[in-house]
């Protein structure tokens, strides 16, 4: 009798899953003015740097945390897009063993940030521009953080988004997400691959699980990046402006998407990078990993 009950339950579950996906799943972001999502964000970067000048490996561990909120503004029903404001507050930094070497670095790091952009029905955020960061010189130190592989250097880092496909999907289906070229970081047009992995119930919230993979070349000119971020103005900035960073980064991410609304519940990213720094007299290799976790909390 027990075996029979298990078989019936398993069969019912399989039927439910099959019938649910038979007509296809259409992923869309519901745009409602006033909607507010708040997240806790944690970025952990663990890198190993080696240069002939130092003659040994040097560990670089950086942890950045923040509270990030995204609010939906006015909705354009005709274009099916909405204004969005993304704000970050309570930014905190832990520089580990390199903290003492960098002096009073906390006073130079931004304590909050603000981005404005547009979100469309596919969940894609475009046109996000950084407002002047407060609490520090975000441009110069933002460049330093990018060189070290961590920190809040852009909207895509602190609030990664996901573009849904136009066509319906079944569980297991994949689609490509175009990533436009970025002149500041020297990356060309490229694509990420996304796959609808499963559907599940997480603490009473029905979600879809999406897996993302990408391979990104790196060709960063620090002078160009710092100019775009408004950095510069001291000796350290001048030294960094001569640096160029090349290499590659492999990214894998898992995104939990709320069914029915398309709102992101959680976003976890793992980045593995191999970089080469060329600063004229100073040259180094930096290899390591960065994890980014964004978890929705109650407002």
Coordinates of C-alpha atoms in Angstrom, one line a residue:
X1 CA 0.0 0.0 0.0
X2 CA 2.8 2.4 0.9
X3 CA 4.6 1.7 -2.4
X4 CA 1.3 2.3 -4.3
X5 CA 0.8 5.7 -2.6
X6 CA 4.3 6.8 -3.4
X7 CA 3.8 5.8 -7.1
X8 CA 0.5 7.7 -7.2
X9 CA 2.1 10.9 -5.7
X10 CA 5.0 10.7 -8.0
X11 CA 2.8 10.2 -11.0
X12 CA 0.6 13.2 -10.0
X13 CA 3.6 15.4 -9.6
X14 CA 5.0 14.4 -13.0
X15 CA 1.6 15.1 -14.6
X16 CA 1.4 18.5 -12.9
X17 CA 4.9 19.5 -14.1
X18 CA 4.2 18.3 -17.6
X19 CA 0.8 20.0 -17.9
X20 CA 2.3 23.2 -16.4
X21 CA 5.0 23.4 -19.1
X22 CA 3.0 22.0 -22.0
X23 CA 1.8 25.3 -23.2
X24 CA 5.2 27.0 -22.6
X25 CA 6.3 29.5 -19.9
X26 CA 6.3 33.2 -20.8
X27 CA 8.7 35.1 -18.6
X28 CA 7.8 38.8 -18.3
X29 CA 8.4 41.6 -15.8
X30 CA 5.2 43.2 -14.5
X31 CA 5.8 46.9 -14.4
X32 CA 3.8 48.6 -11.6
X33 CA 4.5 52.2 -10.5
X34 CA 5.6 52.3 -6.9
X35 CA 6.8 48.7 -6.7
X36 CA 9.9 48.6 -4.4
X37 CA 12.3 45.7 -4.0
X38 CA 15.1 45.8 -1.3
X39 CA 18.1 43.6 -1.3
X40 CA 21.1 42.8 0.8
X41 CA 24.2 42.6 -1.4
X42 CA 27.5 41.0 -0.6
X43 CA 30.6 41.0 -2.8
X44 CA 33.5 38.8 -1.8
X45 CA 36.7 39.0 -3.9
X46 CA 39.7 36.7 -3.2
X47 CA 42.6 37.3 -5.5
X48 CA 46.3 36.2 -5.6
X49 CA 48.7 38.8 -7.1
X50 CA 52.2 38.0 -8.2
X51 CA 54.8 40.3 -9.7
X52 CA 58.6 39.9 -10.2
X53 CA 59.1 43.1 -8.4
X54 CA 57.5 41.6 -5.2
X55 CA 59.1 38.2 -5.8
X56 CA 56.2 36.4 -4.0
X57 CA 52.5 35.8 -4.2
X58 CA 50.3 38.4 -2.4
X59 CA 46.7 37.7 -1.3
X60 CA 44.1 40.3 -1.8
X61 CA 40.8 39.8 -0.1
X62 CA 38.0 42.4 -0.3
X63 CA 34.5 42.3 1.0
X64 CA 31.8 44.9 0.1
X65 CA 28.3 44.9 1.6
X66 CA 25.4 47.2 0.9
X67 CA 21.6 47.6 1.1
X68 CA 20.2 48.1 -2.4
X69 CA 16.7 49.2 -3.3
X70 CA 15.0 49.4 -6.7
X71 CA 11.8 51.4 -7.1
X72 CA 9.7 51.4 -10.2
X73 CA 8.7 54.9 -11.3
X74 CA 6.3 56.1 -14.1
X75 CA 5.2 53.4 -16.5
X76 CA 4.9 54.0 -20.2
X77 CA 2.2 51.6 -21.3
X78 CA 2.8 52.2 -25.0
X79 CA 6.5 51.4 -24.8
X80 CA 6.0 48.8 -22.0
X81 CA 8.8 50.2 -20.0
X82 CA 9.2 52.1 -16.8
X83 CA 11.6 54.5 -15.0
X84 CA 13.6 52.8 -12.3
X85 CA 15.7 54.2 -9.5
X86 CA 18.4 52.0 -7.9
X87 CA 19.9 53.3 -4.7
X88 CA 22.6 51.8 -2.5
X89 CA 23.1 52.7 1.2
X90 CA 25.2 51.5 4.1
X91 CA 28.1 50.5 2.0
X92 CA 30.8 48.8 4.1
X93 CA 34.2 47.6 3.1
X94 CA 36.6 45.1 4.6
X95 CA 40.1 45.2 2.9
X96 CA 41.6 42.5 5.0
X97 CA 45.4 42.5 5.1
X98 CA 45.8 45.2 2.4
X99 CA 43.7 47.7 4.4
X100 CA 46.7 49.0 6.4
X101 CA 48.8 49.4 3.3
X102 CA 46.2 51.6 1.7
X103 CA 46.0 54.2 4.5
X104 CA 42.6 55.7 5.4
X105 CA 40.9 54.0 2.5
X106 CA 37.4 53.9 4.0
X107 CA 37.1 57.7 3.9
X108 CA 37.8 57.6 0.1
X109 CA 35.1 55.0 -0.6
X110 CA 31.5 56.0 -1.4
X111 CA 29.0 55.3 1.3
X112 CA 26.0 55.4 -1.0
X113 CA 25.2 55.5 -4.7
X114 CA 22.3 56.2 -7.0
X115 CA 21.5 55.0 -10.6
X116 CA 18.6 55.9 -12.9
X117 CA 17.5 53.8 -15.8
X118 CA 14.7 52.1 -17.7
X119 CA 13.3 48.7 -17.3
X120 CA 11.2 47.0 -20.0
X121 CA 8.8 44.1 -19.9
X122 CA 11.6 41.6 -20.5
X123 CA 13.2 42.7 -17.1
X124 CA 16.1 44.4 -18.9
X125 CA 17.6 47.5 -17.2
X126 CA 19.1 50.0 -19.7
X127 CA 20.6 53.4 -19.5
X128 CA 21.7 53.2 -15.9
X129 CA 23.9 56.1 -15.1
X130 CA 25.7 56.8 -11.8
X131 CA 24.9 59.9 -9.9
X132 CA 27.8 61.5 -8.0
X133 CA 28.7 59.1 -5.2
X134 CA 28.7 60.6 -1.7
X135 CA 31.0 60.0 1.1
X136 CA 34.2 59.6 -0.9
X137 CA 36.0 59.8 -4.2
X138 CA 34.3 57.0 -6.0
X139 CA 36.1 57.4 -9.3
X140 CA 39.6 56.8 -8.1
X141 CA 38.8 54.1 -5.6
X142 CA 36.2 52.6 -7.9
X143 CA 39.2 52.1 -10.3
X144 CA 41.2 50.5 -7.5
X145 CA 38.4 48.2 -6.7
X146 CA 38.0 47.1 -10.3
X147 CA 41.7 46.4 -10.5
X148 CA 41.4 44.2 -7.3
X149 CA 38.4 42.4 -8.6
X150 CA 35.7 43.6 -6.1
X151 CA 33.6 46.4 -5.0
X152 CA 30.8 48.6 -6.3
X153 CA 32.2 49.9 -9.6
X154 CA 28.9 49.9 -11.6
X155 CA 25.2 49.3 -11.7
X156 CA 25.7 45.9 -13.3
X157 CA 27.8 44.8 -10.3
X158 CA 25.6 46.0 -7.5
X159 CA 22.3 45.2 -9.2
X160 CA 22.7 42.5 -11.9
X161 CA 19.6 42.1 -14.1
X162 CA 18.2 39.4 -16.3
X163 CA 16.7 39.7 -19.8
X164 CA 13.8 37.4 -20.5
X165 CA 13.3 35.8 -24.0
X166 CA 10.5 36.9 -26.2
X167 CA 9.4 33.3 -27.0
X168 CA 7.7 30.9 -24.5
X169 CA 10.0 28.3 -22.9
X170 CA 9.8 24.8 -21.4
X171 CA 11.9 23.7 -18.5
X172 CA 15.4 23.0 -19.9
X173 CA 15.2 25.5 -22.7
X174 CA 17.9 28.0 -23.3
X175 CA 18.2 31.5 -24.8
X176 CA 21.0 34.0 -25.5
X177 CA 21.2 37.4 -23.7
X178 CA 23.1 40.0 -25.8
X179 CA 25.6 42.1 -23.9
X180 CA 26.5 45.4 -25.7
X181 CA 30.1 46.5 -26.1
X182 CA 31.5 48.6 -23.2
X183 CA 34.0 51.2 -24.3
X184 CA 35.0 51.9 -20.7
X185 CA 36.1 48.3 -20.0
X186 CA 37.1 47.6 -23.5
X187 CA 34.8 44.6 -24.0
X188 CA 33.2 43.9 -27.4
X189 CA 29.6 42.9 -28.2
X190 CA 29.0 39.4 -26.7
X191 CA 26.3 37.0 -25.4
X192 CA 25.5 35.2 -22.2
X193 CA 23.7 31.9 -22.3
X194 CA 20.7 31.5 -20.0
X195 CA 18.7 28.3 -19.2
X196 CA 15.3 27.8 -17.5
X197 CA 16.4 25.1 -15.1
X198 CA 13.4 24.4 -12.9
X199 CA 10.4 25.7 -10.9
X200 CA 10.0 25.4 -7.2
X201 CA 8.4 26.8 -4.0
X202 CA 10.8 28.7 -1.8
X203 CA 9.3 29.8 1.6
X204 CA 5.9 30.0 0.0
X205 CA 7.0 31.9 -3.1
X206 CA 6.7 30.2 -6.4
X207 CA 9.9 30.8 -8.5
X208 CA 11.7 29.9 -11.6
X209 CA 15.4 29.1 -11.5
X210 CA 17.5 30.4 -14.3
X211 CA 21.2 29.5 -14.8
X212 CA 23.6 31.8 -16.7
X213 CA 27.0 31.3 -18.1
X214 CA 29.3 33.8 -19.9
X215 CA 32.9 34.2 -20.9
X216 CA 34.2 37.8 -21.0
X217 CA 37.5 39.1 -22.4
X218 CA 39.0 42.0 -20.3
X219 CA 40.8 45.0 -21.8
X220 CA 40.6 47.8 -19.3
X221 CA 42.4 51.1 -19.7
X222 CA 42.4 52.6 -16.2
X223 CA 42.8 56.2 -17.5
X224 CA 39.7 55.8 -19.7
X225 CA 37.7 54.2 -16.9
X226 CA 38.7 56.8 -14.2
X227 CA 37.9 59.7 -16.5
X228 CA 34.4 58.2 -17.1
X229 CA 33.9 57.9 -13.3
X230 CA 35.3 61.3 -12.5
X231 CA 38.4 60.0 -10.7
X232 CA 41.9 61.5 -10.6
X233 CA 43.4 64.5 -8.9
X234 CA 46.3 62.9 -6.8
X235 CA 49.5 61.0 -7.1
X236 CA 47.9 57.6 -6.6
X237 CA 45.3 58.3 -9.3
X238 CA 48.1 59.3 -11.6
X239 CA 49.9 56.0 -11.0
X240 CA 46.8 54.0 -11.7
X241 CA 46.0 56.0 -14.9
X242 CA 49.1 54.4 -16.5
X243 CA 47.7 50.8 -15.8
X244 CA 46.1 48.5 -18.3
X245 CA 44.4 45.3 -17.4
X246 CA 43.9 42.4 -19.8
X247 CA 42.6 38.9 -19.4
X248 CA 39.4 36.9 -19.2
X249 CA 36.6 36.2 -16.8
X250 CA 34.3 33.1 -16.6
X251 CA 30.9 33.8 -15.0
X252 CA 28.2 31.5 -13.8
X253 CA 25.1 32.7 -12.1
X254 CA 21.8 31.4 -10.7
X255 CA 18.8 33.7 -10.6
X256 CA 15.5 33.1 -8.7
X257 CA 12.6 34.8 -10.5
X258 CA 9.2 35.2 -8.9
X259 CA 6.5 33.6 -11.0
X260 CA 3.8 35.9 -12.2
X261 CA 5.7 39.2 -11.6
X262 CA 9.2 38.5 -13.0
X263 CA 10.7 40.2 -9.9
X264 CA 14.1 38.9 -8.8
X265 CA 14.1 37.1 -5.5
X266 CA 17.8 36.2 -5.4
X267 CA 20.8 36.5 -7.7
X268 CA 24.1 34.6 -7.0
X269 CA 27.1 35.0 -9.2
X270 CA 30.6 33.3 -9.3
X271 CA 33.3 35.0 -11.4
X272 CA 36.7 33.4 -12.0
X273 CA 39.2 35.7 -13.6
X274 CA 42.8 35.7 -14.9
X275 CA 44.2 39.2 -15.3
X276 CA 47.5 40.8 -16.3
X277 CA 48.3 44.3 -15.1
X278 CA 50.7 46.4 -17.2
X279 CA 51.7 49.6 -15.4
X280 CA 54.9 50.3 -17.2
X281 CA 57.5 49.6 -14.6
X282 CA 55.0 47.6 -12.5
X283 CA 53.6 44.4 -14.0
X284 CA 51.7 41.7 -12.2
X285 CA 49.4 38.7 -12.7
X286 CA 46.1 38.5 -10.6
X287 CA 44.1 35.3 -10.5
X288 CA 41.1 34.7 -8.3
X289 CA 37.4 34.5 -7.7
X290 CA 34.6 36.9 -6.9
X291 CA 31.1 36.0 -5.5
X292 CA 28.2 38.4 -5.7
X293 CA 25.0 37.6 -3.7
X294 CA 21.9 39.6 -3.9
X295 CA 19.0 38.5 -1.7
X296 CA 15.6 40.2 -1.5
X297 CA 14.4 41.2 2.0
X298 CA 11.3 42.8 3.4
X299 CA 11.0 46.5 2.8

